[in-house]
CSV table of C-alpha atoms in Angstrom, one decimal:
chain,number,residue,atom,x,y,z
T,1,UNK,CA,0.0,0.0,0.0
T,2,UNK,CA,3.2,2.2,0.7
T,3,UNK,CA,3.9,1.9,-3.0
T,4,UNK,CA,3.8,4.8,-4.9
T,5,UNK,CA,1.0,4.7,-8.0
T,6,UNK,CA,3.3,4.1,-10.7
T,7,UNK,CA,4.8,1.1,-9.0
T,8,UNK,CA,1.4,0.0,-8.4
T,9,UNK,CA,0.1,0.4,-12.2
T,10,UNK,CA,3.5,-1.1,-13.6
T,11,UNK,CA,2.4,-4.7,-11.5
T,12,UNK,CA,5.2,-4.3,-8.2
T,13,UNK,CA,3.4,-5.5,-5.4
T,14,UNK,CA,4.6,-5.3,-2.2
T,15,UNK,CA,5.3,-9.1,0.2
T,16,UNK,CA,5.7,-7.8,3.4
T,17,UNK,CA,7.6,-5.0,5.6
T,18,UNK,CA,10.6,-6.6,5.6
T,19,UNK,CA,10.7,-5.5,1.9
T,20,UNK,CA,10.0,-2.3,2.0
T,21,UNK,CA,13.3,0.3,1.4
T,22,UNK,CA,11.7,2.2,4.1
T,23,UNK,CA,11.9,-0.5,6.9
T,24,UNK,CA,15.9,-1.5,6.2
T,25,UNK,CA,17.3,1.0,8.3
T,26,UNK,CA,15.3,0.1,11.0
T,27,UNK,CA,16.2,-3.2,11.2
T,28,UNK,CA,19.7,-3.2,11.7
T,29,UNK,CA,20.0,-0.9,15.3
T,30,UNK,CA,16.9,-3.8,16.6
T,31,UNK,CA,19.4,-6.3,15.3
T,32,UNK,CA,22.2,-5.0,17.2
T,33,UNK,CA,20.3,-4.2,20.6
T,34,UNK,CA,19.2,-7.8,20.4
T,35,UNK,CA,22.8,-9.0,20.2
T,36,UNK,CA,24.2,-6.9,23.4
T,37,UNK,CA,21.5,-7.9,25.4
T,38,UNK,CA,22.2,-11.4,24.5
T,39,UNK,CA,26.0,-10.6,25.5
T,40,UNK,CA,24.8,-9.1,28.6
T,41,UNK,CA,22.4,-11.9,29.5
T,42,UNK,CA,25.2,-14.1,29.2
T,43,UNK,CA,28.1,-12.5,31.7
T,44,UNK,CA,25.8,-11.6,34.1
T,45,UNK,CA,25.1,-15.6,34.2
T,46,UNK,CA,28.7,-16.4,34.3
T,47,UNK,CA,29.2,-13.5,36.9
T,48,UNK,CA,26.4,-15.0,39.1
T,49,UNK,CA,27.5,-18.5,38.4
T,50,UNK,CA,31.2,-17.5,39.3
T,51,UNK,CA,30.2,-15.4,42.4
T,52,UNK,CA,27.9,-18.3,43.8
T,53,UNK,CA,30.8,-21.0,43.4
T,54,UNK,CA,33.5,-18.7,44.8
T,55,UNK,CA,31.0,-18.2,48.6
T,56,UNK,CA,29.7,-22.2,48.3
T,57,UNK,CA,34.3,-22.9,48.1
T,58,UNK,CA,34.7,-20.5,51.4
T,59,UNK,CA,33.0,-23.2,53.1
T,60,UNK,CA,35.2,-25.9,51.6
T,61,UNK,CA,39.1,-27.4,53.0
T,62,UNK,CA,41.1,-27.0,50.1
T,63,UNK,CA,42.9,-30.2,48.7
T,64,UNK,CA,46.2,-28.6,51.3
T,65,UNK,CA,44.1,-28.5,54.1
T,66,UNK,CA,42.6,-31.9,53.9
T,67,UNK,CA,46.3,-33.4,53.5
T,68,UNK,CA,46.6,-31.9,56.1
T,69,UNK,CA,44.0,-32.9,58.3
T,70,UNK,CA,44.4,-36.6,57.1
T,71,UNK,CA,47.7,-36.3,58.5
T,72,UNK,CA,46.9,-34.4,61.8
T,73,UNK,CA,44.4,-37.2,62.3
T,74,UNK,CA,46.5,-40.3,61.5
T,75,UNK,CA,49.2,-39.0,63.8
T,76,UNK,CA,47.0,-38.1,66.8
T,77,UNK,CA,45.2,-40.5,69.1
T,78,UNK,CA,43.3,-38.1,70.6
T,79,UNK,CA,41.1,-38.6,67.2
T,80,UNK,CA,41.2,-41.7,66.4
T,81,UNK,CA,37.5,-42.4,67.1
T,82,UNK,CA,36.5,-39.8,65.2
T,83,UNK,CA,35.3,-40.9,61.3
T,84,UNK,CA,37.2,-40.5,58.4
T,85,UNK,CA,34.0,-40.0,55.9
T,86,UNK,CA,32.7,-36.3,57.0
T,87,UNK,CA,30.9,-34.6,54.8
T,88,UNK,CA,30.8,-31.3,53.4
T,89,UNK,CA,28.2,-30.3,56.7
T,90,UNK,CA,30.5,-32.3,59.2
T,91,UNK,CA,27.9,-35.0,59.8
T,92,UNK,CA,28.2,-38.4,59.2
T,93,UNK,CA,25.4,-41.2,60.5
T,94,UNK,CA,27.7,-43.2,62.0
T,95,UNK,CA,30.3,-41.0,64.3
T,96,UNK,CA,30.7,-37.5,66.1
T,97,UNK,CA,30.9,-34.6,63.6
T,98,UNK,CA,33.8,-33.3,61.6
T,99,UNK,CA,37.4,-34.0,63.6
T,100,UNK,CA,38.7,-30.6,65.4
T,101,UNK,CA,41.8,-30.1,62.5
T,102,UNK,CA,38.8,-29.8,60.3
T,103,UNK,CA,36.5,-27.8,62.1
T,104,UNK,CA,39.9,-25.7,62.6
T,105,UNK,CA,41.0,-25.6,59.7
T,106,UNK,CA,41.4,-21.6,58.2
T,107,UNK,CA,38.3,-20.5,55.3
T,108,UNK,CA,39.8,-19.7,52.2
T,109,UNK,CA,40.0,-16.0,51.7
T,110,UNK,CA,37.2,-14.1,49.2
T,111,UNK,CA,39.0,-13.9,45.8
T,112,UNK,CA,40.0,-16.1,42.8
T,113,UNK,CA,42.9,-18.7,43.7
T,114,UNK,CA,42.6,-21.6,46.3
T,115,UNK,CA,44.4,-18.9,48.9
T,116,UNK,CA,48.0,-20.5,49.0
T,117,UNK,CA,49.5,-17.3,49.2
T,118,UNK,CA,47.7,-15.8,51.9
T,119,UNK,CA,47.8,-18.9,54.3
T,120,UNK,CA,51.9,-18.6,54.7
T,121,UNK,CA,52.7,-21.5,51.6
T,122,UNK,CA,54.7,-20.7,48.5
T,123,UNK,CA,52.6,-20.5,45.3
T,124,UNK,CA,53.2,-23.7,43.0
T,125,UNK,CA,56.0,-22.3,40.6
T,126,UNK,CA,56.4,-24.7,37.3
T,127,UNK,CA,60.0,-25.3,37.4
T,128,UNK,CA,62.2,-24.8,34.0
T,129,UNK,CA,64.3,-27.1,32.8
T,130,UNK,CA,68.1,-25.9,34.3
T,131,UNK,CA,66.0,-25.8,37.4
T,132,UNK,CA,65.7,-28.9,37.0
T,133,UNK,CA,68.9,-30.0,36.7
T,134,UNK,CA,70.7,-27.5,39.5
T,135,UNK,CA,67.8,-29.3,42.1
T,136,UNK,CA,69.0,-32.8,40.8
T,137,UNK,CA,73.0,-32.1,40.9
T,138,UNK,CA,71.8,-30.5,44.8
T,139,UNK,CA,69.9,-33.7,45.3
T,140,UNK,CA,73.0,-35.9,44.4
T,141,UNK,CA,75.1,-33.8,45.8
T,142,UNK,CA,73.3,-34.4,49.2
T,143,UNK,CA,73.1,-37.9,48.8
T,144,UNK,CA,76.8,-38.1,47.8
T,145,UNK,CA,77.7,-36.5,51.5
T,146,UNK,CA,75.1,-38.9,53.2
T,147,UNK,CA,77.4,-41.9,51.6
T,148,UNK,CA,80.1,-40.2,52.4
T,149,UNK,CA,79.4,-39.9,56.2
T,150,UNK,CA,78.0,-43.1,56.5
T,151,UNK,CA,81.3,-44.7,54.6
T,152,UNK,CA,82.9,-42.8,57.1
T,153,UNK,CA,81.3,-44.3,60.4
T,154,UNK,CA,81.5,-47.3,59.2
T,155,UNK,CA,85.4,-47.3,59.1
T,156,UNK,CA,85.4,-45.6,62.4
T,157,UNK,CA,82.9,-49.0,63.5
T,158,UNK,CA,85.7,-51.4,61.8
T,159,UNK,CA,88.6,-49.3,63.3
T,160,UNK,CA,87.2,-49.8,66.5
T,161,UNK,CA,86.1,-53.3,66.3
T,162,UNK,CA,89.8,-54.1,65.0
T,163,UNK,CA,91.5,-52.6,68.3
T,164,UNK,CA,88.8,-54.2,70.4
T,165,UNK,CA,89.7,-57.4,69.0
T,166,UNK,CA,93.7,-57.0,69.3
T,167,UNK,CA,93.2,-55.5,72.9
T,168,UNK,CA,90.7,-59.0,73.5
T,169,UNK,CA,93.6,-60.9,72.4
T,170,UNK,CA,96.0,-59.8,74.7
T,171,UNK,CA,96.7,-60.7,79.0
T,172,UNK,CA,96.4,-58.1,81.6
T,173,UNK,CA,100.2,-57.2,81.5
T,174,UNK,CA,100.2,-57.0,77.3
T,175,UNK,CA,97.6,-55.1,77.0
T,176,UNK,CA,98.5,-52.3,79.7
T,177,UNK,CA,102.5,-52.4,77.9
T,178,UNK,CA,100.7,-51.6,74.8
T,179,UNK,CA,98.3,-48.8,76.2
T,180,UNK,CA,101.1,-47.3,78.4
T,181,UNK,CA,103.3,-47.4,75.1
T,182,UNK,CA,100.7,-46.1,73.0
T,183,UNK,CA,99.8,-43.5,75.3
T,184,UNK,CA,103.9,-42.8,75.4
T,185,UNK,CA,103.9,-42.2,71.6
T,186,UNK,CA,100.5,-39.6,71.6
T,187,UNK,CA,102.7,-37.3,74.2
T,188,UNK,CA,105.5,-37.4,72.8
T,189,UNK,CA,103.7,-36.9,68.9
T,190,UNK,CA,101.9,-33.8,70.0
T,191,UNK,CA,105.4,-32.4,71.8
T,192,UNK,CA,107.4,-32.4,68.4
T,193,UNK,CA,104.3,-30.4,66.7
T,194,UNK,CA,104.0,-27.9,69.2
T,195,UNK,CA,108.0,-27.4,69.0
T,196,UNK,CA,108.1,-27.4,65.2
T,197,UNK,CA,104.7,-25.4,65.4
T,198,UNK,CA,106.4,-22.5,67.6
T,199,UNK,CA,109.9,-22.8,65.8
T,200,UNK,CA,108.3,-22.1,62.5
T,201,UNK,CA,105.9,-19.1,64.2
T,202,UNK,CA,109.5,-17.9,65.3
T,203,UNK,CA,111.4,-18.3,62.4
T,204,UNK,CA,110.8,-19.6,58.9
T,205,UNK,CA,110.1,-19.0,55.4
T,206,UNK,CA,107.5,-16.8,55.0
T,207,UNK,CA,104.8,-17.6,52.9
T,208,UNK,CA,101.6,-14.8,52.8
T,209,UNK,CA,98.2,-15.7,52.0
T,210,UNK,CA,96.8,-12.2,50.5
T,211,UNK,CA,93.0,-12.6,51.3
T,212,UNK,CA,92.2,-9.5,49.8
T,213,UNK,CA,89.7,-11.0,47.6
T,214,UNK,CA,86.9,-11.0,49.4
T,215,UNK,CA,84.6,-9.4,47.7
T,216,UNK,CA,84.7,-11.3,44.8
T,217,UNK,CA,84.2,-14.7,46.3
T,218,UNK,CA,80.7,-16.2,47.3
T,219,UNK,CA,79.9,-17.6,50.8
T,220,UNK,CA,80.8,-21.2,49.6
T,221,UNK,CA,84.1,-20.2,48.1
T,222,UNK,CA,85.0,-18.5,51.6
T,223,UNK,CA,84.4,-22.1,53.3
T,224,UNK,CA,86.2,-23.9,50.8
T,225,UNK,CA,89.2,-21.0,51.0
T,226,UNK,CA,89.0,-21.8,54.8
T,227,UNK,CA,89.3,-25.6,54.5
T,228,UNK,CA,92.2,-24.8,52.2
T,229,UNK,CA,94.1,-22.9,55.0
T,230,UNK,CA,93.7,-25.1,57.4
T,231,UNK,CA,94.8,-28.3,54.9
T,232,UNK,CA,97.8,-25.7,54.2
T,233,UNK,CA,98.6,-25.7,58.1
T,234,UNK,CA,98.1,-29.4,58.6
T,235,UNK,CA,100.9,-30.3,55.8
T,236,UNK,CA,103.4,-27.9,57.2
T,237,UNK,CA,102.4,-29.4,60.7
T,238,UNK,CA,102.9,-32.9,59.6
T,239,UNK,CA,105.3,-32.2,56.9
T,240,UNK,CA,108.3,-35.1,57.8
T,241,UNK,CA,111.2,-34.0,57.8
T,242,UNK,CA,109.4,-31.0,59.1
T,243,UNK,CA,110.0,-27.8,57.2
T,244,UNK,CA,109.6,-24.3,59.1
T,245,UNK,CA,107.0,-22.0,57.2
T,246,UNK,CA,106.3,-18.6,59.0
T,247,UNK,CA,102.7,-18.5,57.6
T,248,UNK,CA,101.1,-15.2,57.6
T,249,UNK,CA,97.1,-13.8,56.5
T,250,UNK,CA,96.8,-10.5,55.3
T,251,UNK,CA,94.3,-8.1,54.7
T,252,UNK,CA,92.3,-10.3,57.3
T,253,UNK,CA,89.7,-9.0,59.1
T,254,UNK,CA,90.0,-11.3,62.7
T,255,UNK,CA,85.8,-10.7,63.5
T,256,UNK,CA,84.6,-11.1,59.7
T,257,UNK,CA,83.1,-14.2,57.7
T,258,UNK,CA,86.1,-15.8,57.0
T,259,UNK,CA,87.3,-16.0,60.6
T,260,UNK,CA,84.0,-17.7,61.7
T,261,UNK,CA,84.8,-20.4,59.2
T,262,UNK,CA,88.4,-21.1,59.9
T,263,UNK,CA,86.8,-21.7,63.2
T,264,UNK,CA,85.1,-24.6,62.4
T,265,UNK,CA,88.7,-26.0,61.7
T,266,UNK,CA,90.3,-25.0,64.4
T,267,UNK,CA,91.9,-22.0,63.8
T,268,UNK,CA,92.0,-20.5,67.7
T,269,UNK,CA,94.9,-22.9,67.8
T,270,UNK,CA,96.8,-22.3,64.7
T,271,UNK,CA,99.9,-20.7,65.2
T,272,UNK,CA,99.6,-18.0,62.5
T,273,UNK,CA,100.4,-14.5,62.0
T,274,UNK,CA,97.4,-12.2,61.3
T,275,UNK,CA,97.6,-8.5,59.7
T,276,UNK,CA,95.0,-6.5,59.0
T,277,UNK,CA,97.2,-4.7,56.4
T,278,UNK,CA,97.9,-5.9,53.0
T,279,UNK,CA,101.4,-7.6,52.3
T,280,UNK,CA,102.7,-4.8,50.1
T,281,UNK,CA,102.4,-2.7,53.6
T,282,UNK,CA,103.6,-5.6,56.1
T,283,UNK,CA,106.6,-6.4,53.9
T,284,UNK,CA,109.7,-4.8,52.4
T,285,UNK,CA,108.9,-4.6,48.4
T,286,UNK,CA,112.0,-5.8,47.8
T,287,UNK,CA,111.7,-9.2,49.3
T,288,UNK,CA,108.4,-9.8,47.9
T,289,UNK,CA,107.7,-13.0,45.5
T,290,UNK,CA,103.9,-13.1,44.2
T,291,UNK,CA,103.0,-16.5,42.8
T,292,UNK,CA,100.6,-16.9,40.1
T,293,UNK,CA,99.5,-19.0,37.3
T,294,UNK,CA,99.8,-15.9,35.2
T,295,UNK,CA,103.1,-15.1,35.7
T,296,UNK,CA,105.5,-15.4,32.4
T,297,UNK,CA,108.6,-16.6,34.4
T,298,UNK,CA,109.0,-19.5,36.5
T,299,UNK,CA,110.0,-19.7,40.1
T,300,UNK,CA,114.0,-21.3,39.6
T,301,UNK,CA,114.5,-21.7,43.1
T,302,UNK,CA,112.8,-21.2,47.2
T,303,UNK,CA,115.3,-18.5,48.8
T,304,UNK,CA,114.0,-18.4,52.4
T,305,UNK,CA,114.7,-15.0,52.5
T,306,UNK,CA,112.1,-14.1,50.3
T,307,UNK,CA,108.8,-13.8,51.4
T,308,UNK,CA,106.0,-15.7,49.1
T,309,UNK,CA,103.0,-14.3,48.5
T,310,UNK,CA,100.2,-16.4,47.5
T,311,UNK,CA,96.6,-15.3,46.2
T,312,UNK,CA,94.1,-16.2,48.6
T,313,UNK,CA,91.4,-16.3,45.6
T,314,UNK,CA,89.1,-19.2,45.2
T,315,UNK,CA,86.3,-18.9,41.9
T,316,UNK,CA,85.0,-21.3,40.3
T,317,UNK,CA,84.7,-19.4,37.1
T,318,UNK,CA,89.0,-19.1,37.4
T,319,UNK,CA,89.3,-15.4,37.1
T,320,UNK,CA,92.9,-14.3,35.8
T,321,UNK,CA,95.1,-11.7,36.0
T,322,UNK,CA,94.1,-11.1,39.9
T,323,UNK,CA,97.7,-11.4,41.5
T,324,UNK,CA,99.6,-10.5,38.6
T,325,UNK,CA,98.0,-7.4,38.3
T,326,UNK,CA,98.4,-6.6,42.1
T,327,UNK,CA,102.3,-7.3,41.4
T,328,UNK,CA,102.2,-5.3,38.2
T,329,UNK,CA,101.1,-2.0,39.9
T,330,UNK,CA,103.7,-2.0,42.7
T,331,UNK,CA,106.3,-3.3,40.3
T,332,UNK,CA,107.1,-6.7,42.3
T,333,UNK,CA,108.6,-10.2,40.7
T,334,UNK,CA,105.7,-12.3,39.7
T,335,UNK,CA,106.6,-16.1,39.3
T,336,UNK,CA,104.9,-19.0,38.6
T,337,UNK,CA,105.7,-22.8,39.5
T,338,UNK,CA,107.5,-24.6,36.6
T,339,UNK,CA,104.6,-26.7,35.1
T,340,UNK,CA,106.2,-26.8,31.1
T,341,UNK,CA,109.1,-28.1,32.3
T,342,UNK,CA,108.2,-31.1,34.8
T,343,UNK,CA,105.1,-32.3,33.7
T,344,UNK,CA,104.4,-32.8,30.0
T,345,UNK,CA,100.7,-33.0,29.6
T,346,UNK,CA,99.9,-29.6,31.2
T,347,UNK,CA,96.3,-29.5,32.1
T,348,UNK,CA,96.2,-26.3,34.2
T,349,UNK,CA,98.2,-24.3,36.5
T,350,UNK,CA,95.3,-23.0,38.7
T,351,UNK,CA,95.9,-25.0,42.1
T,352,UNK,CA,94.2,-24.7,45.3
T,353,UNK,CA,96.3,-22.6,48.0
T,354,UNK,CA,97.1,-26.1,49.9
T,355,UNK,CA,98.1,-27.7,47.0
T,356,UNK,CA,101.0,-24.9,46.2
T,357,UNK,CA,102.0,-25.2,49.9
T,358,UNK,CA,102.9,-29.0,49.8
T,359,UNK,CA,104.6,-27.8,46.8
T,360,UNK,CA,107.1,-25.8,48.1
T,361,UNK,CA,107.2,-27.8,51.7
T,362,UNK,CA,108.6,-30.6,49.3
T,363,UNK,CA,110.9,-28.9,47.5
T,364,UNK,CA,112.4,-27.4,50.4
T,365,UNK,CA,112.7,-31.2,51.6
T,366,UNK,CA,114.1,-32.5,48.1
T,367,UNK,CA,115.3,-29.8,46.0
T,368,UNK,CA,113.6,-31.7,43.3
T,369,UNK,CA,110.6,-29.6,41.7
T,370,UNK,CA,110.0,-32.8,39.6
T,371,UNK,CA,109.2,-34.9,42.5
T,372,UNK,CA,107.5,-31.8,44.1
T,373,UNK,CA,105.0,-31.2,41.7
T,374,UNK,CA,104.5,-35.1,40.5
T,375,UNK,CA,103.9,-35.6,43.9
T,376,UNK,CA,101.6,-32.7,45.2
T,377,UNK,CA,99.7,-31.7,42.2
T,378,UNK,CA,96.5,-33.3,41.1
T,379,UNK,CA,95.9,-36.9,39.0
T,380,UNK,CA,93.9,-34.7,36.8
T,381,UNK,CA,96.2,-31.5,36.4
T,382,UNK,CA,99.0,-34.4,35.6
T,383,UNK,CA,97.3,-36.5,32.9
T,384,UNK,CA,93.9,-37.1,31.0
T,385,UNK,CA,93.1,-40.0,33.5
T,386,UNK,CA,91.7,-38.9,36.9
T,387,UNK,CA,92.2,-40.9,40.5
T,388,UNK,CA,89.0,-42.9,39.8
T,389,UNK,CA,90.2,-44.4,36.4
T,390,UNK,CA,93.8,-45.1,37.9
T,391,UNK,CA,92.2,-46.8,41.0
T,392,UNK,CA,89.6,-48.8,38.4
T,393,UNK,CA,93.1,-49.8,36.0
T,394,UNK,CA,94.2,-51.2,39.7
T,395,UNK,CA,91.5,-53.2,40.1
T,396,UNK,CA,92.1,-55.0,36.7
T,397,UNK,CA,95.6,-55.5,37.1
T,398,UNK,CA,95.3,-57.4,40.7
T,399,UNK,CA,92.4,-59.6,39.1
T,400,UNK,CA,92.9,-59.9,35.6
T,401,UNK,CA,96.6,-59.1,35.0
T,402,UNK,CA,98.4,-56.8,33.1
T,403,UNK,CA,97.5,-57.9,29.2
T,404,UNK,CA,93.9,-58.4,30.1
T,405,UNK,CA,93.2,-55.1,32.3
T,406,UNK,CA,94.4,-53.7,28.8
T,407,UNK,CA,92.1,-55.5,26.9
T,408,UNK,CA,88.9,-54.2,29.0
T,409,UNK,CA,90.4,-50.4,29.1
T,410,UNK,CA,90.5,-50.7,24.9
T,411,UNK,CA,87.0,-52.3,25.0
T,412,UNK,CA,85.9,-49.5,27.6
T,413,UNK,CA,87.5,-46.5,24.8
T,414,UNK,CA,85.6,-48.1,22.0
T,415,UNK,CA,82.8,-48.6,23.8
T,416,UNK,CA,82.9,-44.6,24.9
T,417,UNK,CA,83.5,-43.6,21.3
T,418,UNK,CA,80.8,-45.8,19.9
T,419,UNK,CA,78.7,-43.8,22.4
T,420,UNK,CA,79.8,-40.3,21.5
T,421,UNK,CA,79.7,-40.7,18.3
T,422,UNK,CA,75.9,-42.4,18.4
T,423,UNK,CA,75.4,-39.3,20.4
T,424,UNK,CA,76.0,-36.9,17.6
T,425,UNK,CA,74.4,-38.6,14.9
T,426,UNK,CA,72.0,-42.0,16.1
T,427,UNK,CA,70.5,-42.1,12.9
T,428,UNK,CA,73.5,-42.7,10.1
T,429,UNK,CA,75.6,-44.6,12.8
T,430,UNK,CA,72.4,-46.5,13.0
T,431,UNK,CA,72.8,-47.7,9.6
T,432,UNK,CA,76.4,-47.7,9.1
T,433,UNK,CA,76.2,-50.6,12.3
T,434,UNK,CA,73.1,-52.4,10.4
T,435,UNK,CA,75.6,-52.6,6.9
T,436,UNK,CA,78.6,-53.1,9.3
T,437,UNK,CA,76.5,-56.3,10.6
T,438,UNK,CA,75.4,-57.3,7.8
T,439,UNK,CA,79.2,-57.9,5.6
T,440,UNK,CA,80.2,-59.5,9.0
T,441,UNK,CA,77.5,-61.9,9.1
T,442,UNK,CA,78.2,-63.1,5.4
T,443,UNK,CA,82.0,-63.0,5.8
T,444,UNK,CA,81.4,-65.6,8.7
């Protein structure tokens, strides 16, 4: 009817609103109101939904808390009448309502999250993968110290079972000889340290430990610099023929971290000399020596007139430079212990502070830096093959004999490069083992 005449005489009729030109516009804002109040029909049903399940949870032990209680409850007799099958209200037809760690248990607080955080526990954090690894070399590391200790006691145990039986075996008369003798030797072991301990505090050939690198170790390199010291004490103590070493610490603060952990070894005892100063202040320059692995010349000879200074630096990343540089700016001889000359396979002349110690305490006893350093230095500083590989090519020589402890090491070095090489590329040495099997299975 909304057609004009003209439509109407040339035959248009008109179907319906919906097709009238007029009506289009309308249609399109009615379409989009529909649509937002669909959208807001639906969050305010997941808002409701979401607000509902958040106060029914408050009322609810999280999955924490019920481990919690379970435990509580299995460890305490008090409740063990109580049931086990509560319900959500407490109740339960057969038994007294919901056991006290329950009913005690703390709500969870308003808010999204099971409320971790707030009840004093850590949130769950997904580990990475080298977080993985530094908690499993940690976790080995721990159990490697347990073995350790217990491998310990137990040779303590067998030590002490051992002198029980030789005392068991002896009369009356033997076995107070032997204590009275025994006793005779302690005395007299302890008087010839403490006179070699005070000689060399007297007199000696100085060696320095310049611990001014403090600030650039961690808290674990300070306790392994203070097990170094006192190893470095314990080999002059016990060096035989004993050798005097006037052993001095510098730049050493006697009330700071370091001090409290020489003190778990002792070191109210040690006769040592302390200076708060550095050496280059203690010291005449000109009798100075710094040793370090940097140094371009080697040490020729021990002149105990000199006084030896050695870097009191332990890092496991190996910094360089450290000493020689300290020598460098107040223009002091820097040496370094002959390593290319006495030991061919030079794997490193980084060694820990006791290690250059027993160094020089056997040179001064031999004269010999070949037997010094062969003897003093590390399997693994020496050679390719550590302690545990020389101890395992013992093993095979007392059981097998020479010729066939050779035979396994050779089958154990193809074996290892068989591995590697698997390692690097499985699937061609995949094949090349298949063919390799193959031509030796028809070549008989």
């Amino acid at each position: 009817r909304m057609l004009s005449p003209q439509t109407q005489k040339a035959g248009v009729l008109a179907k319906g609103p919906a097709s009238s030109p007029q009506l289009m516009p309308l249609c399109l804002p009615l379409l989009l109101i529909l649509i937002l109040c669909h959208r807001c029909f639906t969050l305010s049903s997941c808002f409701i939904t979401c607000t509902i399940t958040a106060r029914h949870r408050q009322h609810l032990p999280s999955h924490r808390e019920r481990q919690r209680s379970a435990r509580a409850f299995m460890t305490d007799p008090a409740d063990s009448h109580t049931c086990t099958h509560t319900s959500r209200t407490g109740e339960c037809g057969a038994g007294p309502p919901l056991a006290k760690h329950d009913a005690e248990a703390p709500s969870a607080p308003d808010g999204p999250g099971d409320g971790s955080a707030s009840r004093g526990q850590p949130p769950l954090v997904r580990l990475t993968k080298s977080q993985k690894k530094v908690e499993a070399r940690k976790r080995y590391r721990m159990k490697k110290r347990a073995r350790q200790k217990e491998t310990r006691r137990e040779k303590r145990i067998e030590q002490r079972e051992q002198r029980k039986q030789l005392l068991e075996g002896m009369t009356e008369e033997e076995r107070a000889a032997f204590l009275e003798d025994e006793k005779r030797q302690k005395e007299a072991l302890e008087k010839s340290y403490e006179g070699h301990l005070a000689a060399a505090y007297e007199s000696g050939t100085k060696v320095v430990f310049n611990c001014s690198f403090m600030d650039q170790m961690s808290d674990k390199e300070k306790s392994s610099l203070a097990k170094q010291l006192s190893y470095a004490y314990n080999a002059m103590k016990t060096s035989d023929p004993p050798v005097r070493l006037q052993m001095h610490v510098t730049s050493f603060d006697k009330g700071g971290e370091l001090w409290q952990r020489m003190l778990h070894f002792g070191a109210e005892k040690w006769k040592m000399h302390y200076h708060e100063g550095s050496a280059w202040d203690v010291f005449s320059l000109d009798d100075i020596v710094v040793l370090s692995p940097d140094a371009q010349e080697e040490l020729e000879c021990v002149d105990e007139s000199k006084v030896y200074v050695i870097g009191g630096l332990v890092d496991r990343s190996i910094a360089k430079y450290e000493s020689w540089s300290q020598a460098q700016q107040y223009g002091l001889p820097c040496r370094k212990l002959p390593f290319t000359r006495y030991i061919k396979e030079n794997l490193g002349t980084v060694l820990n502070v006791n290690t250059v110690v027993e160094v020089l305490i056997r040179y001064l006893q031999t004269k010999d830096w070949e037997h010094a350093l062969t003897a003093s230095v590390p399997q693994r500083k020496q050679t390719n093959i550590g302690k545990k590989a020389v101890k395992l090519q013992t093993k095979r020589e007392r059981k097998y004999g020479s010729e066939a402890s050779h035979m396994h090491t050779q089958t154990d070095q193809r074996h290892i490069s068989r591995c590697v090489v698997m390692s690097v590329c499985p699937s061609v040495c995949q094949r090349v083992l298949r063919v390799a099997e193959a031509c030796r299975r028809r070549c008989g």
